Tab-separated table of C-alpha atoms in Angstrom:
chain	number	residue	atom	x	y	z
U	1216	MET	CA	-22.649	41.377	-22.561
U	1217	SER	CA	-25.539	39.348	-23.883
U	1218	THR	CA	-23.093	36.513	-24.752
U	1219	ALA	CA	-21.912	36.386	-21.139
U	1220	LEU	CA	-25.480	36.210	-19.915
U	1221	ARG	CA	-26.270	33.357	-22.305
U	1222	CYS	CA	-23.215	31.372	-21.101
U	1223	LEU	CA	-24.034	31.857	-17.399
U	1224	PRO	CA	-26.763	29.119	-17.249
U	1225	LEU	CA	-24.445	26.726	-19.067
U	1226	LEU	CA	-21.653	27.437	-16.590
U	1227	ALA	CA	-24.027	26.928	-13.651
U	1228	LEU	CA	-25.173	23.615	-15.130
U	1229	LEU	CA	-21.555	22.428	-15.518
U	1230	LEU	CA	-20.744	23.384	-11.934
U	1231	LEU	CA	-23.762	21.525	-10.594
U	1232	GLY	CA	-22.846	18.466	-12.644
U	1233	ALA	CA	-19.281	18.522	-11.335
U	1234	CYS	CA	-20.492	18.717	-7.749
U	1235	GLN	CA	-22.775	15.709	-8.226
U	1236	SER	CA	-20.166	13.322	-9.658
U	1237	PRO	CA	-18.403	11.109	-7.089
U	1238	SER	CA	-14.808	12.011	-6.354
U	1239	PRO	CA	-12.100	9.343	-6.666
U	1240	ARG	CA	-11.516	9.498	-2.900
U	1241	ALA	CA	-15.191	8.796	-2.168
U	1242	THR	CA	-14.985	5.432	-3.942
U	1243	ASP	CA	-11.718	4.580	-2.138
U	1244	PRO	CA	-12.282	1.959	0.615
U	1245	VAL	CA	-9.936	3.834	2.966
U	1246	GLN	CA	-11.689	6.599	4.826
U	1247	PRO	CA	-10.128	10.075	4.411
U	1248	ALA	CA	-9.532	10.443	8.150
U	1249	GLN	CA	-7.523	7.224	8.214
U	1250	ALA	CA	-5.530	8.108	5.117
U	1251	ALA	CA	-4.303	11.334	6.724
U	1252	VAL	CA	-2.827	9.525	9.748
U	1253	PRO	CA	0.605	8.059	8.969
U	1254	ALA	CA	1.090	4.424	9.797
U	1255	PRO	CA	3.392	3.799	12.762
U	1256	PRO	CA	6.782	2.414	11.800
U	1257	PRO	CA	7.313	-1.284	12.368
U	1258	ALA	CA	8.695	-2.212	15.760
U	1259	GLN	CA	11.840	-3.610	14.125
U	1260	ALA	CA	12.763	-0.215	12.669
U	1261	GLN	CA	13.181	1.321	16.128
U	1262	PRO	CA	16.401	0.148	17.805
U	1263	GLN	CA	15.701	-1.194	21.261
U	1264	THR	CA	19.213	-1.591	22.656
U	1265	LEU	CA	22.363	0.481	22.447
U	1266	ALA	CA	23.976	-2.217	20.319
U	1267	GLN	CA	21.127	-2.094	17.800
U	1268	GLN	CA	21.227	1.693	17.836
U	1269	PHE	CA	24.989	1.629	17.203
U	1270	GLU	CA	24.601	-0.798	14.300
U	1271	ALA	CA	21.829	1.290	12.749
U	1272	GLN	CA	23.878	4.485	13.035
U	1273	LEU	CA	26.925	2.808	11.555
U	1274	ALA	CA	24.865	1.430	8.661
U	1275	ALA	CA	23.416	4.908	8.030
U	1276	ASP	CA	26.943	6.414	8.008
U	1277	GLN	CA	26.133	8.562	11.054
U	1278	LEU	CA	29.605	8.175	12.478
U	1279	ASP	CA	29.456	10.998	15.019
U	1280	ALA	CA	26.267	9.563	16.524
U	1281	ALA	CA	27.712	6.038	16.376
U	1282	THR	CA	30.802	7.259	18.249
U	1283	LEU	CA	28.643	8.668	21.044
U	1284	THR	CA	26.660	5.431	21.217
U	1285	PHE	CA	29.908	3.449	21.261
U	1286	ASP	CA	31.114	5.513	24.220
U	1287	ARG	CA	27.894	4.627	26.050
U	1288	LEU	CA	28.429	0.950	25.192
U	1289	ARG	CA	32.002	1.172	26.470
U	1290	GLN	CA	30.724	2.450	29.816
U	1291	GLN	CA	28.512	-0.622	30.099
U	1292	GLY	CA	31.334	-2.992	29.188
U	1293	GLY	CA	31.027	-5.596	26.512
U	1294	GLY	CA	34.084	-7.780	26.028
U	1295	GLN	CA	34.706	-9.143	22.527
U	1296	ARG	CA	31.564	-7.579	21.096
U	1297	LEU	CA	32.797	-4.141	22.177
U	1298	LYS	CA	36.168	-4.799	20.487
U	1299	ASP	CA	34.350	-5.768	17.289
U	1300	TYR	CA	32.315	-2.565	17.412
U	1301	GLN	CA	35.479	-0.570	18.047
U	1302	GLN	CA	37.081	-2.111	14.952
U	1303	LEU	CA	33.999	-1.469	12.819
U	1304	LEU	CA	33.832	2.165	13.916
U	1305	ALA	CA	37.543	2.737	13.355
U	1306	ASP	CA	37.250	1.187	9.880
U	1307	ALA	CA	34.296	3.457	9.081
U	1308	TRP	CA	36.256	6.552	10.165
U	1309	LEU	CA	39.242	5.358	8.127
U	1310	GLN	CA	37.044	4.907	5.068
U	1311	ARG	CA	35.583	8.384	5.541
U	1312	SER	CA	39.108	9.751	5.790
U	1313	GLN	CA	40.092	8.052	2.549
U	1314	LEU	CA	37.033	9.419	0.749
U	1315	ALA	CA	37.726	12.933	2.008
U	1316	LEU	CA	41.339	12.621	0.900
U	1317	GLU	CA	40.240	11.517	-2.578
U	1318	LYS	CA	37.986	14.572	-2.756
U	1319	GLY	CA	40.882	16.784	-1.723
U	1320	ASP	CA	39.335	17.780	1.621
U	1321	LEU	CA	42.421	17.601	3.800
U	1322	ASN	CA	40.708	18.971	6.915
U	1323	ALA	CA	37.938	16.361	6.834
U	1324	ALA	CA	40.466	13.612	6.091
U	1325	THR	CA	42.651	14.638	9.023
U	1326	THR	CA	39.685	14.888	11.385
U	1327	ALA	CA	38.336	11.466	10.406
U	1328	LEU	CA	41.794	9.926	10.673
U	1329	ALA	CA	42.239	11.410	14.155
U	1330	LYS	CA	38.935	9.852	15.231
U	1331	ALA	CA	39.990	6.478	13.848
U	1332	ARG	CA	43.354	6.728	15.625
U	1333	ALA	CA	41.632	7.594	18.896
U	1334	LEU	CA	39.715	4.327	18.610
U	1335	MET	CA	42.637	2.160	17.477
U	1336	PRO	CA	45.924	3.911	18.332
U	1337	LYS	CA	48.100	0.857	17.587
U	1338	ALA	CA	46.517	-0.174	14.286
U	1339	PRO	CA	49.210	-0.296	11.562
U	1340	ALA	CA	46.839	0.989	8.877
U	1341	LEU	CA	46.240	4.092	10.955
U	1342	THR	CA	49.864	4.752	11.809
U	1343	ASN	CA	51.560	3.816	8.522
U	1344	GLY	CA	48.917	3.657	5.807
U	1345	LEU	CA	46.568	6.555	5.325
U	1346	GLY	CA	48.305	8.723	7.898
U	1347	GLY	CA	51.350	8.894	5.653
U	1348	ASN	CA	49.160	9.862	2.692
U	1349	VAL	CA	47.580	12.709	4.647
U	1350	GLN	CA	50.993	13.932	5.802
U	1351	ARG	CA	52.371	13.821	2.239
U	1352	LYS	CA	49.382	15.743	0.888
U	1353	ALA	CA	49.544	18.369	3.615
U	1354	PRO	CA	52.818	19.960	2.414
U	1355	ALA	CA	51.591	19.783	-1.168
U	1356	ALA	CA	48.384	21.596	-0.218
U	1357	GLY	CA	50.357	24.200	1.735
U	1358	SER	CA	52.630	24.994	-1.222
U	1359	GLN	CA	49.703	25.877	-3.513
């Protein structure tokens, strides 16, 4: 007990010394209140038009959201640009279908292929290419 009492003044002295030393944040030129507030994202990061929103969603592989945005673009009309977007979206769904097929996920592959076909019903790659692969794998998966 006497050892604890002898160490108590030393402990108090260490605590007082620690309280008096400047913290690393205090020497930082940024004030703590400003550091806690996140910086707003740049204006370029927020899509302003439906076309920019569609392109951002497609780039982020958010195909369901991009499909909804494409439907909104279709309602507005768009000519050649709309056809280009339709092709890009169908290609993205086709690619997703191929990846799902490679992973052995037949349901996801079929769903993605159906979405691509809905966008481009006359595209040869969608009627002859991957569609045949999905149909050939379906009986094989059913026999297991």
